[in-house]
PDB file of C-alpha atoms in Angstrom:
ATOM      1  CA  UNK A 246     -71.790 -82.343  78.011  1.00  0.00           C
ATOM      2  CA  UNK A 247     -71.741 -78.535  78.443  1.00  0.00           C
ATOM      3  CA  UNK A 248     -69.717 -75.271  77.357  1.00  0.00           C
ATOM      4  CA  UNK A 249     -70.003 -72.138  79.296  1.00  0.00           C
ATOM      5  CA  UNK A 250     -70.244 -69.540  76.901  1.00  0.00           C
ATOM      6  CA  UNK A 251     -69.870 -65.586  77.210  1.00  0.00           C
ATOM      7  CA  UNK A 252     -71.735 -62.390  75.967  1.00  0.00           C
ATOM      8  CA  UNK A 253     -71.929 -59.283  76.780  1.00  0.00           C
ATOM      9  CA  UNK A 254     -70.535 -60.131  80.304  1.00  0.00           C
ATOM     10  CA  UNK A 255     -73.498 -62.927  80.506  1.00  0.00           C
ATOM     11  CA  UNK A 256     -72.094 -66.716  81.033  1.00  0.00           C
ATOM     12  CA  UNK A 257     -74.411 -69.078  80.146  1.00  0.00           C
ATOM     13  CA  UNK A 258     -74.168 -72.777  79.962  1.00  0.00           C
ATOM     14  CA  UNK A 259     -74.965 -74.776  76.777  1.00  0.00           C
ATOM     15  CA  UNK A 260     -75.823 -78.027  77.370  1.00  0.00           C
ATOM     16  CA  UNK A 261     -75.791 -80.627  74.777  1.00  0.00           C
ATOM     17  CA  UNK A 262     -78.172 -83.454  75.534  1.00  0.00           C
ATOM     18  CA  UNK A 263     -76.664 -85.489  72.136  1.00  0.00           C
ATOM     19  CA  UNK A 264     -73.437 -87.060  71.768  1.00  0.00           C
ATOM     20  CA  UNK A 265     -71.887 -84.911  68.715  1.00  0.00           C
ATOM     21  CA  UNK A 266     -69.316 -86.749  66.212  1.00  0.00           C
ATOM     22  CA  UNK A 267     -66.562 -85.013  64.626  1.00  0.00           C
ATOM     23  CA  UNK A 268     -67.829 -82.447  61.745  1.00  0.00           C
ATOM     24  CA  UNK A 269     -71.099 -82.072  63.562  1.00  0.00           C
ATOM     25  CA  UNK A 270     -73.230 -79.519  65.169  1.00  0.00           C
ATOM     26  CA  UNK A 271     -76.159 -78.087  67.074  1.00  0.00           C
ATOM     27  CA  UNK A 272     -78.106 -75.098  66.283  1.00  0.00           C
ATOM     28  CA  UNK A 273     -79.735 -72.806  69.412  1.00  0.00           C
ATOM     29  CA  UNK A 274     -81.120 -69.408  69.577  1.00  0.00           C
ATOM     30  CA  UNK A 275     -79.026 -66.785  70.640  1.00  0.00           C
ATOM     31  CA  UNK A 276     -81.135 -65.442  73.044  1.00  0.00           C
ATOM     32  CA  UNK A 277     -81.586 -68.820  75.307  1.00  0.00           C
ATOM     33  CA  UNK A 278     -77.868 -67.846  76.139  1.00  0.00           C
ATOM     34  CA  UNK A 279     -78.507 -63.726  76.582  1.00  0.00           C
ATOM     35  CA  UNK A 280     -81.964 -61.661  76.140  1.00  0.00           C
ATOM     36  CA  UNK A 281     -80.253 -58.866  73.961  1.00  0.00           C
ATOM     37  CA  UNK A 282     -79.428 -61.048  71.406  1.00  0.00           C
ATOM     38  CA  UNK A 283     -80.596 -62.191  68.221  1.00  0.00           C
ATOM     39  CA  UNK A 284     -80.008 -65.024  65.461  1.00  0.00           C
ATOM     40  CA  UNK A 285     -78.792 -68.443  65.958  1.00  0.00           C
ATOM     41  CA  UNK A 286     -75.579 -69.728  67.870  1.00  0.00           C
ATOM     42  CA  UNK A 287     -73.790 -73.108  66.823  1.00  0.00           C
ATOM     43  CA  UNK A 288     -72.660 -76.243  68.920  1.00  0.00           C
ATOM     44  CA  UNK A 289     -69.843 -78.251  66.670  1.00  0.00           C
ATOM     45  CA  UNK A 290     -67.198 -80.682  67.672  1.00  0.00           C
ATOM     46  CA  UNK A 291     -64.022 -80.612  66.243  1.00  0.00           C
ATOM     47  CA  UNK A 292     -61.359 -83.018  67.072  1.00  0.00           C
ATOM     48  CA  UNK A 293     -62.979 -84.265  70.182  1.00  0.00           C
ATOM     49  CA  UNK A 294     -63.550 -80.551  71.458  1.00  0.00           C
ATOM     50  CA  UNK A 295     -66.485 -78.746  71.543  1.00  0.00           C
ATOM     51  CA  UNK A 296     -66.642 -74.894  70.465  1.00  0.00           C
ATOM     52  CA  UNK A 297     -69.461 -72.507  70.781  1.00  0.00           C
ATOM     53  CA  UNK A 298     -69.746 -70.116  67.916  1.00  0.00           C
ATOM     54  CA  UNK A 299     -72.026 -67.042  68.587  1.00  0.00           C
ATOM     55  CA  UNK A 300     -70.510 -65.132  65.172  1.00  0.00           C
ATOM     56  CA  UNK A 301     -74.296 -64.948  63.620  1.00  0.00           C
ATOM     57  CA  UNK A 302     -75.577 -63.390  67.048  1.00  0.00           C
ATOM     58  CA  UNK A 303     -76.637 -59.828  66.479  1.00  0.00           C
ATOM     59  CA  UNK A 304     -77.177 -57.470  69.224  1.00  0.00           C
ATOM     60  CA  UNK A 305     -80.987 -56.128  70.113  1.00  0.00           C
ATOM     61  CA  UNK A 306     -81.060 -54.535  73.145  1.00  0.00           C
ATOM     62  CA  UNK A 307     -79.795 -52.079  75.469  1.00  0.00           C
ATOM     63  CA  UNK A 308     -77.942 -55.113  77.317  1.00  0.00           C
ATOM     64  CA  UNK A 309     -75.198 -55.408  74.498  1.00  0.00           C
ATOM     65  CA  UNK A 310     -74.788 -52.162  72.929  1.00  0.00           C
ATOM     66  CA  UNK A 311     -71.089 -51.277  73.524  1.00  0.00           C
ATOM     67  CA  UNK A 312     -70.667 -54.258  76.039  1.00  0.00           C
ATOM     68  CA  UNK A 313     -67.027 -55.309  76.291  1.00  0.00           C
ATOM     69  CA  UNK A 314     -65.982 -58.834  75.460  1.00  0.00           C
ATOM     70  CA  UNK A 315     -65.353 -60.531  78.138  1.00  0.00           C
ATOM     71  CA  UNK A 316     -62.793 -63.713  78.890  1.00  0.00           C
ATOM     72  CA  UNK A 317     -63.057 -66.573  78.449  1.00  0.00           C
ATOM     73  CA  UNK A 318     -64.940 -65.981  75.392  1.00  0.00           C
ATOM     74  CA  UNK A 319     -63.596 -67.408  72.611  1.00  0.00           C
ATOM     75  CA  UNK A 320     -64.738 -68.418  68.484  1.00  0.00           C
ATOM     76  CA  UNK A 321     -63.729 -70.839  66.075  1.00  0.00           C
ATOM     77  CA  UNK A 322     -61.020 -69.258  63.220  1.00  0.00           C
ATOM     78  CA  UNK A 323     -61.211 -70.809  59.949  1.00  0.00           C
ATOM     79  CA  UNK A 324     -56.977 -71.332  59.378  1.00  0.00           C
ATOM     80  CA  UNK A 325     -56.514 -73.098  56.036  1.00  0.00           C
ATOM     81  CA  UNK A 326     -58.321 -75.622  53.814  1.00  0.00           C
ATOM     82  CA  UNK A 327     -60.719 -75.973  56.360  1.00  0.00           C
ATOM     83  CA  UNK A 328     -59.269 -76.325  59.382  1.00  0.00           C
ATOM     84  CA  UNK A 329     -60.511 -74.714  62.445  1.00  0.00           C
ATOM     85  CA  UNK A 330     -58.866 -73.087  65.443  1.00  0.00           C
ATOM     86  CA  UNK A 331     -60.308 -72.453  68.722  1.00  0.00           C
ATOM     87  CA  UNK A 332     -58.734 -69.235  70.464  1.00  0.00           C
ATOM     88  CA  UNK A 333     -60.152 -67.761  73.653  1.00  0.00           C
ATOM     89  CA  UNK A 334     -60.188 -64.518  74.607  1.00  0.00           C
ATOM     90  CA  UNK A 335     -57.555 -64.181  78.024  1.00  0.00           C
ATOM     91  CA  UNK A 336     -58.305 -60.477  78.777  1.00  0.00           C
ATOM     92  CA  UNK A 337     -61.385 -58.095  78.328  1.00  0.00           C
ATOM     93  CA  UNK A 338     -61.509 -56.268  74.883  1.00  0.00           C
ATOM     94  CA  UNK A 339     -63.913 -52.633  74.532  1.00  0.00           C
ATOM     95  CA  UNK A 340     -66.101 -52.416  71.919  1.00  0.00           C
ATOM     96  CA  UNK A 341     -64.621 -51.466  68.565  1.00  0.00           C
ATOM     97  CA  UNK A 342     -61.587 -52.648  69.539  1.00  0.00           C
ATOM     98  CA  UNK A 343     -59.179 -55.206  68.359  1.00  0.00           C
ATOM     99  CA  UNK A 344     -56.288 -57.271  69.307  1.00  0.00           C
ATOM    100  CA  UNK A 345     -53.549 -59.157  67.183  1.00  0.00           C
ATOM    101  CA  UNK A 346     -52.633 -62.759  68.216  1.00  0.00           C
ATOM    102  CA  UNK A 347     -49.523 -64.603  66.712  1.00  0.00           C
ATOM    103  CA  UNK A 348     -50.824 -67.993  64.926  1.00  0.00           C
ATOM    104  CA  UNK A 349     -50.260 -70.642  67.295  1.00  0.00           C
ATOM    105  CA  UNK A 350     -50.380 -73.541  65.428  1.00  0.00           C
ATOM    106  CA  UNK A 351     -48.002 -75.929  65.221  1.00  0.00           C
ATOM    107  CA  UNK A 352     -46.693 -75.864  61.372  1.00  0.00           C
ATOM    108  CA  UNK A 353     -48.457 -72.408  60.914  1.00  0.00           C
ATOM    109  CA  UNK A 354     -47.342 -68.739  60.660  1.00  0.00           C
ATOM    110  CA  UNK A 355     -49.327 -65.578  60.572  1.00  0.00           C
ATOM    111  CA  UNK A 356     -51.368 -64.167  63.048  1.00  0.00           C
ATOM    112  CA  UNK A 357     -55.449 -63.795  63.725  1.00  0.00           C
ATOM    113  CA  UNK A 358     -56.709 -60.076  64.546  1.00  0.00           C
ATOM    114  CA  UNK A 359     -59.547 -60.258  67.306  1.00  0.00           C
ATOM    115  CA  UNK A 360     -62.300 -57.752  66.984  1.00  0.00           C
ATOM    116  CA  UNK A 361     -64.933 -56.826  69.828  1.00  0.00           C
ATOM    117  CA  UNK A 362     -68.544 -55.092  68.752  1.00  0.00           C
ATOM    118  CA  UNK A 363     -71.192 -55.252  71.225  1.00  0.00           C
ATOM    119  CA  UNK A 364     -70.162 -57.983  73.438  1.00  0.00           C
ATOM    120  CA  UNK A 365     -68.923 -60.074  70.181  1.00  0.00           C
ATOM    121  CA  UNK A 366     -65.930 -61.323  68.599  1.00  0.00           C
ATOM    122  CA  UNK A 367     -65.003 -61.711  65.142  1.00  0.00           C
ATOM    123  CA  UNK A 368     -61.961 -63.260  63.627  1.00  0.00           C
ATOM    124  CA  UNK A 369     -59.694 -62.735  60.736  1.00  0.00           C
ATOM    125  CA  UNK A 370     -56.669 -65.187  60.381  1.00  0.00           C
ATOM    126  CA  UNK A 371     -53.805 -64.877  57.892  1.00  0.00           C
ATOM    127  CA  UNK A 372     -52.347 -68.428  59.457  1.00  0.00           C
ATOM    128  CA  UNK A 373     -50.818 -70.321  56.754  1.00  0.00           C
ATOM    129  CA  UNK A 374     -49.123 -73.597  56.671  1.00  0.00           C
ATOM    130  CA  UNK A 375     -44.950 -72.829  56.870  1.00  0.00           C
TER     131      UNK A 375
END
């Protein structure tokens, strides 16, 4: 299976060429998915979903520096007791900038702030169970 993932304007595809059970993941570099970037990107499957998280990816080159974030990108937000939550980025974000989203999970209130720096997004949720 594959996920298309996004940086820095840049979709790549990630293909996975192991079947993943729930809780597990795959490690690859971040720059097999764009040159600029460094560190390592992770594969996991949650649920019977796959999500792409490119939160350890550090930007390295002139390709990234202020890039917008781009949709559909999206990361994994840690909600409560270790659940995760995929949310996707529906609209571009500039760099340095954030965006608020309500906490969409069924049984959950609070809300997850978005942030965009050099082509990445970062996550803080204060989602907790109603």
């Amino acid at each position: 299976s594959s996920v298309m993932v996004a940086l820095a304007g840049n979709e790549a595809s990630w293909q996975s060429n192991a079947s993943l059970a729930h809780g597990s993941s795959q490690v690859q570099l971040c720059s097999a998915l764009h040159a600029d970037y460094d560190g390592s990107s992770y594969l996991r499957c949650m649920y019977g979903q796959l999500q792409v998280d490119v939160s350890a990816c550090l930007c390295s080159g002139q390709g990234c520096a202020n890039a917008r974030c781009r949709a559909p990108q999206g990361i994994a937000v840690g909600l409560w007791d270790g659940l995760v939550h995929q949310v996707t980025l529906e609209e571009e974000l500039n760099s340095s900038a954030s965006r608020s989203l309500a906490c969409d999970v069924s049984g959950f209130s609070g809300s997850i702030e978005l942030r965009c720096k050099d082509g990445l997004l970062t996550a803080n949720s204060t989602c907790s169970p109603d």
